[in-house]
CSV table of C-alpha atoms and ligand atoms in Angstrom, one decimal:
chain,number,residue,atom,x,y,z
A,799,MET,CA,-4.8,-20.4,-14.9
A,800,ASP,CA,-5.2,-17.9,-17.0
A,801,PRO,CA,-5.3,-14.3,-15.3
A,802,LEU,CA,-7.0,-12.6,-18.3
A,803,ALA,CA,-10.0,-14.7,-17.3
A,804,TYR,CA,-10.8,-12.7,-14.4
A,805,ARG,CA,-11.4,-9.3,-16.4
A,806,ASP,CA,-15.1,-10.2,-16.4
A,807,ARG,CA,-14.8,-9.4,-12.7
A,808,PHE,CA,-13.5,-5.9,-12.9
A,809,PRO,CA,-15.8,-4.0,-15.0
A,810,ILE,CA,-13.9,-1.0,-15.3
A,811,LEU,CA,-11.9,-3.2,-18.0
A,812,ALA,CA,-14.6,-3.3,-20.2
A,813,GLY,CA,-14.5,0.3,-21.0
A,814,SER,CA,-11.1,1.6,-20.5
A,815,VAL,CA,-6.8,0.4,-20.6
A,816,TYR,CA,-7.0,0.5,-17.1
A,817,LEU,CA,-3.3,1.1,-16.1
A,818,ILE,CA,-3.4,2.6,-12.9
A,819,ASN,CA,-3.4,-0.1,-10.5
A,820,HIS,CA,-0.3,1.6,-8.4
A,821,SER,CA,-2.8,4.4,-7.4
A,822,LEU,CA,-6.7,2.9,-7.6
A,823,ALA,CA,-7.0,-0.6,-8.7
A,824,ALA,CA,-9.8,-1.9,-10.9
A,825,MET,CA,-13.1,-2.5,-8.6
A,826,PRO,CA,-13.9,-5.9,-8.5
A,827,ALA,CA,-17.5,-6.5,-9.3
A,828,ALA,CA,-17.8,-8.4,-5.8
A,829,ALA,CA,-17.2,-5.2,-4.1
A,830,GLU,CA,-20.8,-3.9,-4.9
A,831,GLU,CA,-22.2,-7.1,-3.6
A,832,ARG,CA,-20.3,-6.8,-0.4
A,833,LEU,CA,-21.7,-3.0,0.0
A,834,ALA,CA,-25.1,-4.6,-0.5
A,835,GLU,CA,-24.8,-7.1,2.2
A,836,TYR,CA,-23.4,-4.3,4.6
A,837,ALA,CA,-26.4,-2.6,3.7
A,838,HIS,CA,-28.7,-5.4,4.1
A,839,ALA,CA,-27.3,-6.4,7.8
A,840,TRP,CA,-27.5,-2.9,8.8
A,841,LYS,CA,-31.1,-2.7,7.7
A,842,THR,CA,-32.2,-5.7,8.8
A,843,LEU,CA,-29.8,-6.8,12.0
A,844,GLY,CA,-29.8,-3.4,13.2
A,845,ILE,CA,-27.7,-3.5,16.3
A,846,ARG,CA,-27.4,-7.1,16.3
A,847,ALA,CA,-24.6,-6.8,13.5
A,848,TRP,CA,-22.3,-5.9,16.1
A,849,ALA,CA,-22.5,-9.1,17.6
A,850,GLU,CA,-22.9,-11.0,14.3
A,851,GLY,CA,-19.5,-9.8,12.7
A,852,TRP,CA,-19.0,-6.2,12.8
A,853,TRP,CA,-17.4,-5.7,15.7
A,854,GLU,CA,-14.8,-8.3,15.2
A,855,MET,CA,-14.1,-7.2,11.5
A,856,PRO,CA,-10.7,-5.3,12.3
A,857,LEU,CA,-9.4,-8.6,13.5
A,858,THR,CA,-11.0,-11.0,11.1
A,859,VAL,CA,-9.9,-9.2,8.1
A,860,GLY,CA,-6.9,-8.4,9.5
A,861,ASP,CA,-6.3,-12.2,9.4
A,862,GLN,CA,-7.2,-12.1,5.6
A,863,ILE,CA,-4.5,-9.6,5.0
A,864,GLY,CA,-2.3,-11.8,7.1
A,865,ARG,CA,-2.4,-14.9,4.7
A,866,ILE,CA,-1.4,-12.4,2.0
A,867,ILE,CA,1.7,-10.9,4.0
A,868,GLY,CA,2.8,-14.0,5.8
A,869,ALA,CA,1.7,-12.8,9.1
A,870,PRO,CA,0.1,-15.4,11.3
A,871,PRO,CA,-3.9,-15.0,12.7
A,872,GLY,CA,-4.1,-12.6,15.3
A,873,SER,CA,-1.2,-10.4,14.3
A,874,VAL,CA,-2.9,-7.7,11.8
A,875,VAL,CA,-5.4,-5.2,12.7
A,876,MET,CA,-7.4,-2.7,10.2
A,877,HIS,CA,-7.2,1.1,10.4
A,878,GLN,CA,-8.7,3.8,8.1
A,879,ASN,CA,-5.2,4.3,6.4
A,880,VAL,CA,-1.2,3.9,6.7
A,881,THR,CA,-1.0,7.4,8.6
A,882,VAL,CA,-3.1,6.1,11.1
A,883,ALA,CA,-1.5,2.8,11.5
A,884,GLU,CA,1.5,4.6,11.9
A,885,ALA,CA,1.0,7.3,14.3
A,886,ILE,CA,-0.4,4.2,16.5
A,887,VAL,CA,3.2,2.4,16.6
A,888,LEU,CA,4.9,5.9,17.1
A,889,SER,CA,2.7,6.1,20.0
A,890,CYS,CA,4.4,3.4,21.5
A,891,PHE,CA,7.7,4.8,21.8
A,892,ASP,CA,9.1,7.6,24.1
A,893,LEU,CA,11.2,10.1,21.7
A,894,GLN,CA,14.1,10.8,24.1
A,895,SER,CA,17.6,11.6,23.4
A,896,PRO,CA,19.8,9.6,22.7
A,897,ARG,CA,17.6,7.0,20.8
A,898,ASN,CA,15.1,9.6,19.0
A,899,ARG,CA,16.2,9.7,15.4
A,900,ILE,CA,13.6,8.5,12.9
A,901,VAL,CA,15.8,7.2,9.7
A,902,TYR,CA,13.9,6.9,6.3
A,903,GLU,CA,14.9,7.3,2.6
A,904,GLU,CA,14.5,10.5,0.6
A,905,GLY,CA,11.6,8.7,-1.6
A,906,ASN,CA,9.3,7.9,1.4
A,907,PHE,CA,5.7,8.8,0.7
A,908,PRO,CA,4.7,12.2,2.2
A,909,THR,CA,2.3,11.1,4.5
A,910,VAL,CA,4.7,9.3,6.4
A,911,ARG,CA,7.4,11.9,6.4
A,912,TYR,CA,4.8,14.4,7.8
A,913,LEU,CA,3.9,12.2,10.5
A,914,TYR,CA,7.3,11.8,12.2
A,915,GLN,CA,8.7,15.4,11.1
A,916,ALA,CA,5.5,16.9,13.3
A,917,ALA,CA,6.4,14.1,16.2
A,918,ARG,CA,7.6,16.1,19.2
A,919,GLY,CA,11.4,15.3,20.1
A,920,ALA,CA,12.0,13.2,17.0
A,921,GLU,CA,15.3,13.6,15.4
A,922,VAL,CA,14.6,12.8,11.4
A,923,VAL,CA,17.3,11.1,9.3
A,924,VAL,CA,16.8,11.5,5.6
A,925,VAL,CA,18.8,9.3,3.7
A,926,PRO,CA,19.6,10.7,0.3
A,927,GLU,CA,18.4,9.0,-2.9
A,928,GLY,CA,20.7,5.9,-4.0
A,929,GLU,CA,22.3,5.6,-0.5
A,930,PRO,CA,21.8,2.7,1.6
A,931,LEU,CA,19.3,2.8,4.2
A,932,ASP,CA,21.2,0.3,6.8
A,933,GLU,CA,24.4,2.6,6.8
A,934,ALA,CA,22.4,5.3,8.7
A,935,ILE,CA,20.9,3.3,11.3
A,936,ASP,CA,22.8,3.2,14.6
A,937,GLU,CA,22.3,3.2,18.4
A,938,ARG,CA,20.7,6.7,18.4
A,939,THR,CA,17.7,5.3,15.7
A,940,LEU,CA,14.5,4.5,17.5
A,941,LEU,CA,12.4,3.7,14.2
A,942,ALA,CA,13.2,3.2,10.7
A,943,PRO,CA,10.1,3.6,8.9
A,944,PHE,CA,10.7,2.6,4.8
A,945,GLN,CA,8.8,1.4,1.8
A,946,HIS,CA,9.3,-2.0,0.3
A,947,VAL,CA,8.8,-0.6,-3.1
A,948,LEU,CA,9.5,3.1,-3.5
A,949,PHE,CA,6.1,4.7,-4.8
A,950,LYS,CA,7.8,7.1,-7.3
A,951,THR,CA,10.1,4.9,-9.4
A,952,SER,CA,8.9,1.5,-8.3
A,953,GLU,CA,12.4,0.5,-6.6
A,954,ILE,CA,12.6,-2.7,-4.6
A,955,LEU,CA,14.8,-1.7,-1.5
A,956,ASP,CA,16.6,-4.6,0.5
A,957,VAL,CA,14.2,-5.0,3.5
A,958,GLU,CA,16.6,-7.9,4.7
A,959,GLY,CA,19.6,-5.6,5.1
A,960,VAL,CA,17.4,-2.7,6.9
A,961,VAL,CA,16.1,-5.1,9.4
A,962,ARG,CA,19.4,-6.5,10.2
A,963,ALA,CA,20.9,-3.4,10.7
A,964,ALA,CA,18.2,-2.2,12.8
A,965,HIS,CA,18.1,-4.8,14.9
A,966,GLU,CA,21.8,-4.9,15.6
A,967,ALA,CA,21.4,-1.5,16.6
A,968,GLY,CA,18.3,-1.8,18.8
A,969,ALA,CA,16.0,0.1,16.4
A,970,HIS,CA,12.6,-1.0,15.0
A,971,VAL,CA,11.5,-1.2,11.4
A,972,VAL,CA,8.1,-0.2,10.1
A,973,LEU,CA,7.9,-1.6,6.6
A,974,ASP,CA,5.4,0.2,4.4
A,975,CYS,CA,4.0,-2.3,2.1
A,976,TYR,CA,1.4,-0.2,0.0
A,977,GLN,CA,3.2,-0.8,-3.1
A,978,SER,CA,4.1,-4.6,-2.6
A,979,ALA,CA,1.2,-6.0,-1.1
A,980,GLY,CA,-0.6,-8.0,-3.7
A,981,THR,CA,1.9,-7.6,-6.6
A,982,VAL,CA,5.5,-8.5,-4.9
A,983,PRO,CA,5.5,-11.2,-2.6
A,984,LEU,CA,6.0,-10.2,1.1
A,985,ASP,CA,6.3,-12.6,4.2
A,986,VAL,CA,6.8,-10.3,7.0
A,987,THR,CA,7.4,-13.8,9.6
A,988,ALA,CA,10.4,-14.8,7.6
A,989,LEU,CA,11.9,-11.2,7.1
A,990,ASP,CA,11.5,-10.5,10.8
A,991,VAL,CA,10.1,-7.2,10.3
A,992,ASP,CA,8.8,-5.2,13.7
A,993,PHE,CA,5.7,-3.3,12.1
A,994,ALA,CA,4.3,-3.6,8.9
A,995,VAL,CA,1.8,-1.3,7.4
A,996,GLY,CA,-0.4,-1.0,4.0
A,997,GLY,CA,-3.8,0.1,2.5
A,998,SER,CA,-6.0,-1.4,0.0
A,999,VAL,CA,-6.8,1.0,-2.8
A,1000,LYS,CA,-3.9,-0.4,-5.1
A,1001,TRP,CA,-2.8,-3.7,-5.9
A,1002,LEU,CA,-5.3,-5.3,-3.2
A,1003,CYS,CA,-8.1,-3.8,-5.2
A,1004,GLY,CA,-9.8,-3.4,-2.0
A,1005,GLY,CA,-10.7,0.3,-2.0
A,1006,PRO,CA,-10.5,3.2,0.2
A,1007,GLY,CA,-10.6,3.0,4.2
A,1008,ALA,CA,-9.2,-0.3,4.7
A,1009,GLY,CA,-5.2,0.8,6.3
A,1010,TRP,CA,-3.8,-2.3,7.7
A,1011,LEU,CA,-0.9,-2.6,10.7
A,1012,TYR,CA,0.9,-5.8,11.3
A,1013,VAL,CA,2.6,-6.2,14.9
A,1014,ARG,CA,5.1,-8.8,15.4
A,1015,PRO,CA,3.5,-11.3,17.7
A,1016,ASP,CA,6.0,-10.8,20.5
A,1017,LEU,CA,6.0,-7.0,20.2
A,1018,ALA,CA,2.1,-7.0,20.5
A,1019,GLU,CA,2.3,-8.5,24.2
A,1020,GLN,CA,5.0,-6.0,25.2
A,1021,LEU,CA,4.1,-2.8,23.5
A,1022,GLU,CA,1.7,0.1,25.1
A,1023,PRO,CA,0.4,2.4,22.6
A,1024,THR,CA,-0.7,5.6,23.5
A,1025,LEU,CA,-3.2,6.2,20.9
A,1026,VAL,CA,-5.6,3.7,22.2
A,1027,GLY,CA,-9.4,3.1,22.1
A,1028,TRP,CA,-12.0,1.2,23.8
A,1029,GLN,CA,-11.3,-1.3,21.3
A,1030,GLY,CA,-8.2,-1.9,22.6
A,1031,HIS,CA,-9.0,-2.6,25.8
A,1032,ALA,CA,-9.1,-6.4,27.4
A,1033,ARG,CA,-13.0,-6.0,28.0
A,1034,PRO,CA,-14.5,-3.3,25.8
A,1035,PHE,CA,-18.0,-3.9,27.0
A,1036,ALA,CA,-17.4,-3.6,30.6
A,1037,PHE,CA,-17.2,0.2,30.2
A,1038,GLU,CA,-14.7,0.2,32.9
A,1039,THR,CA,-12.6,3.8,33.5
A,1040,GLU,CA,-9.6,2.2,33.6
A,1041,LEU,CA,-7.4,1.5,30.6
A,1042,GLU,CA,-6.3,-2.1,30.6
A,1043,TYR,CA,-4.7,-3.2,27.1
A,1044,ALA,CA,-6.3,-6.2,25.4
A,1045,PRO,CA,-3.9,-9.0,25.0
A,1046,GLY,CA,-1.9,-9.2,21.9
A,1047,VAL,CA,-2.6,-7.2,18.4
A,1048,ALA,CA,-6.1,-5.9,19.4
A,1049,ARG,CA,-4.7,-3.5,21.6
A,1050,PHE,CA,-3.6,-1.6,18.7
A,1051,LEU,CA,-7.4,-0.6,18.2
A,1052,THR,CA,-8.6,2.5,18.7
A,1053,GLY,CA,-12.4,2.9,18.4
A,1054,THR,CA,-15.5,2.2,16.3
A,1055,PRO,CA,-14.4,0.4,12.9
A,1056,ASN,CA,-14.9,1.3,9.5
A,1057,VAL,CA,-17.1,-1.4,8.8
A,1058,PRO,CA,-18.5,-0.6,5.2
A,1059,ALA,CA,-14.8,0.0,3.9
A,1060,LEU,CA,-14.1,-3.4,5.2
A,1061,TYR,CA,-17.0,-5.2,3.6
A,1062,ALA,CA,-15.8,-3.7,0.3
A,1063,ALA,CA,-12.0,-4.5,1.0
A,1064,THR,CA,-12.3,-8.5,1.2
A,1065,ALA,CA,-13.7,-8.6,-2.3
A,1066,GLY,CA,-10.4,-7.3,-3.7
A,1067,TYR,CA,-8.5,-9.5,-0.9
A,1068,ASP,CA,-10.6,-12.8,-1.9
A,1069,VAL,CA,-9.1,-12.5,-6.0
A,1070,ILE,CA,-5.8,-11.7,-4.5
A,1071,GLU,CA,-5.7,-14.7,-2.7
A,1072,GLU,CA,-7.6,-16.8,-5.1
A,1073,VAL,CA,-5.0,-15.8,-8.2
A,1074,GLY,CA,-2.3,-16.0,-5.7
A,1075,VAL,CA,0.6,-13.3,-5.1
A,1076,ALA,CA,3.3,-15.3,-6.6
A,1077,GLN,CA,1.2,-16.1,-9.9
A,1078,ILE,CA,0.9,-12.2,-9.9
A,1079,ARG,CA,4.3,-11.7,-9.6
A,1080,GLU,CA,5.4,-13.8,-12.4
A,1081,ARG,CA,2.9,-12.2,-14.7
A,1082,SER,CA,3.6,-8.6,-13.4
A,1083,MET,CA,7.4,-9.1,-14.3
A,1084,HIS,CA,6.3,-10.2,-18.0
A,1085,GLN,CA,4.1,-7.2,-18.3
A,1086,THR,CA,6.5,-4.3,-16.6
A,1087,GLY,CA,9.5,-6.2,-19.0
A,1088,LEU,CA,7.4,-5.9,-22.1
A,1089,LEU,CA,6.4,-2.3,-21.3
A,1090,THR,CA,9.9,-0.9,-20.5
A,1091,ARG,CA,11.1,-2.8,-23.6
A,1092,LEU,CA,8.7,-1.3,-25.9
A,1093,LEU,CA,9.2,2.0,-24.4
A,1094,LEU,CA,12.9,1.9,-24.7
A,1095,GLU,CA,12.5,0.6,-28.2
A,1096,ALA,CA,10.4,3.7,-29.0
A,1097,GLY,CA,13.0,5.8,-27.7
A,1098,PHE,CA,11.9,6.9,-24.3
A,1099,ASP,CA,13.6,7.1,-21.1
A,1100,ALA,CA,12.8,4.5,-18.3
A,1101,THR,CA,13.0,5.9,-15.2
A,1102,SER,CA,11.7,2.5,-12.9
A,1103,PRO,CA,14.5,0.1,-12.5
A,1104,LEU,CA,15.6,-1.9,-15.8
A,1105,ASP,CA,16.5,-4.9,-13.7
A,1106,PRO,CA,13.1,-6.9,-13.5
A,1107,ALA,CA,14.3,-8.7,-9.9
A,1108,ARG,CA,14.6,-4.7,-8.5
A,1109,ARG,CA,11.5,-3.4,-10.0
A,1110,GLY,CA,7.7,-3.4,-8.5
A,1111,GLY,CA,5.0,-3.4,-10.5
A,1112,THR,CA,5.1,-0.6,-12.2
A,1113,VAL,CA,7.2,1.2,-14.9
A,1114,THR,CA,7.8,4.9,-15.2
A,1115,VAL,CA,9.0,6.5,-18.0
A,1116,ARG,CA,9.9,10.0,-19.3
A,1117,THR,CA,8.7,11.7,-22.5
A,1118,PRO,CA,8.6,15.1,-23.5
A,1119,GLY,CA,5.6,16.7,-22.0
A,1120,PHE,CA,4.5,13.9,-20.1
A,1121,GLU,CA,2.0,16.0,-17.9
A,1122,GLY,CA,-0.2,16.5,-21.6
A,1123,VAL,CA,0.7,13.1,-22.6
A,1124,HIS,CA,-1.2,11.7,-19.8
A,1125,ARG,CA,-4.0,14.2,-20.3
A,1126,GLU,CA,-4.2,13.1,-24.0
A,1127,LEU,CA,-4.0,9.2,-23.1
A,1128,ALA,CA,-7.0,9.9,-20.8
A,1129,GLU,CA,-9.2,11.2,-23.5
A,1130,ARG,CA,-8.0,8.3,-25.3
A,1131,GLY,CA,-9.3,5.9,-22.7
A,1132,ILE,CA,-5.8,4.9,-21.4
A,1133,VAL,CA,-5.6,5.5,-17.7
A,1134,CYS,CA,-2.5,6.3,-15.8
A,1135,ASP,CA,-0.9,9.2,-13.8
A,1136,PHE,CA,2.6,11.1,-13.6
A,1137,ARG,CA,5.0,12.2,-11.1
A,1138,PRO,CA,7.0,15.2,-11.8
A,1139,GLU,CA,10.3,13.9,-11.2
A,1140,THR,CA,9.7,10.5,-12.9
A,1141,GLY,CA,7.1,10.9,-15.4
A,1142,LEU,CA,4.2,8.9,-16.6
A,1143,ARG,CA,3.5,5.8,-14.3
A,1144,LEU,CA,2.1,2.8,-16.1
A,1145,GLY,CA,0.8,-0.1,-13.5
A,1146,PRO,CA,-0.4,-2.9,-15.0
A,1147,HIS,CA,-2.1,-5.8,-12.9
A,1148,PHE,CA,-3.0,-9.5,-13.6
A,1149,TYR,CA,-5.9,-8.6,-15.4
A,1150,ASN,CA,-4.3,-6.3,-18.3
A,1151,ALA,CA,-3.8,-8.0,-21.5
A,1152,ASP,CA,-0.3,-7.9,-23.5
A,1153,ASP,CA,-2.1,-5.7,-26.5
A,1154,GLU,CA,-3.5,-3.3,-23.8
A,1155,LEU,CA,0.0,-2.7,-22.9
A,1156,GLN,CA,1.3,-2.4,-26.8
A,1157,HIS,CA,-1.4,-0.1,-27.6
A,1158,ALA,CA,-0.7,2.1,-24.5
A,1159,VAL,CA,3.2,2.4,-25.8
A,1160,GLU,CA,1.7,2.7,-29.3
A,1161,GLN,CA,-0.4,5.9,-27.8
A,1162,ILE,CA,2.2,7.6,-26.2
A,1163,SER,CA,4.4,7.3,-29.1
A,1164,GLU,CA,2.0,8.7,-31.6
A,1165,ILE,CA,1.0,11.6,-28.9
A,1166,VAL,CA,4.6,12.6,-28.7
A,1167,ALA,CA,5.4,12.3,-32.7
A,1168,THR,CA,2.8,14.3,-33.5
A,1169,GLY,CA,2.7,17.1,-30.7
A,1170,ALA,CA,-1.2,16.1,-29.7
A,1171,PHE,CA,-0.1,16.5,-26.1
A,1172,GLU,CA,0.7,20.1,-26.6
A,1173,ARG,CA,-2.5,21.4,-26.2
A,1174,HIS,CA,-3.0,19.9,-22.7
A,1175,LEU,CA,0.4,21.6,-21.2
A,1176,GLY,CA,-0.2,24.0,-18.3
A,1177,ALA,CA,-3.1,21.9,-17.5
A,1178,ALA,CA,-3.5,21.0,-13.7
A,1179,ALA,CA,-4.1,17.2,-13.1
A,1180,ARG,CA,-4.3,15.9,-9.4
A,1181,PHE,CA,-4.4,12.3,-9.9
B,333,LIG,C1,4.0,4.0,-0.1
B,333,LIG,C2,2.9,4.8,0.4
B,333,LIG,N1,2.3,4.9,1.6
B,333,LIG,C3,1.2,5.6,1.8
B,333,LIG,C4,0.5,6.0,1.1
B,333,LIG,C5,-0.9,6.7,1.8
B,333,LIG,O1,-1.1,6.5,2.8
B,333,LIG,P1,-2.6,6.5,3.7
B,333,LIG,O2,-3.2,5.2,3.5
B,333,LIG,O3,-2.2,7.1,4.8
B,333,LIG,O4,-3.2,7.8,2.5
B,333,LIG,C6,0.6,5.7,-0.4
B,333,LIG,C7,-0.4,5.9,-1.2
B,333,LIG,O5,-1.4,6.6,-1.3
B,333,LIG,C8,1.7,5.1,-0.5
B,333,LIG,O6,1.9,4.7,-1.8
């Protein structure tokens, strides 16, 4: 199987060197068709569309995510984003001393940090960069919401160790797989994680509005989220006045689902399933290895791990004036981004060709050597 054979299915690749798959992956052309199918169903079926699949979509689409992350059918539900998914997890617990600690890594994604910082009664413990998360977990820990792959540096964290420490202490983990699902193999069942969350804009090629939440099946039967809605009721269409939780993961639903986003997202999941995450990882390790080698040879400072086994799908690199380099690259049709602490982020996906990676590094070198980045310095960039 040649991963480059998939290029035609991603129209943006024809016009740019698209190395920003860690942020917003290329749209599969099939997503446009799915959105047209959605519009057609709305137009022709009207209200009947709910009975013909729309209502169930947070569960049926969740099952497709389940196949990608090693979760059994009926253990994943779709939500708008990671923030909502984690808020629902948090709503299952009382934040009462002595078990009111939330332990996470310093490099955690801001939205997750904000959610727990804002939680009344939570004592947040931030583990400094480079220090092991598992050692900070004890009997006072309620939840350890941490990333599988750090968004800033692309470092893969030791999930097993954190899960073991959390379970020994009677705590639960919430694994944020946004930067791993679709590029780093992941089996939430084998890892015995309690909750896993992610979204679809990055490596899953599914676009915005399709976040997901996995709940360990035995926990899904016991927990009672207080952030709940009528989709989480045992009999939503009985319109009963009193809450009775649906069995299993359905109780982790809220209200009317984000149907168009779910249509679009399945186009991305289909291609990820077709190529296979193991194969994508193999290619990704080759691509990030090549990028790292070329960047080091060009004299730059790679800030992502040098060990391929510890590196996710992104290579990060410091160059002089990298904000300006990023701007100049964009003008030359090379799409990437940067973060203040780590420099440029280059995230190839399976459909990127090796010569695109070589071209990107040549351009970075040329932009730095000629000072072409200087005219952009000081300009604000958001994405
Ligand atoms: C690790 C990680 N978590 C969460 C998010 C975003 O969270 P949300 O889906 O709530 O926007 C991102 C990036 O957008 C991320 O990289």
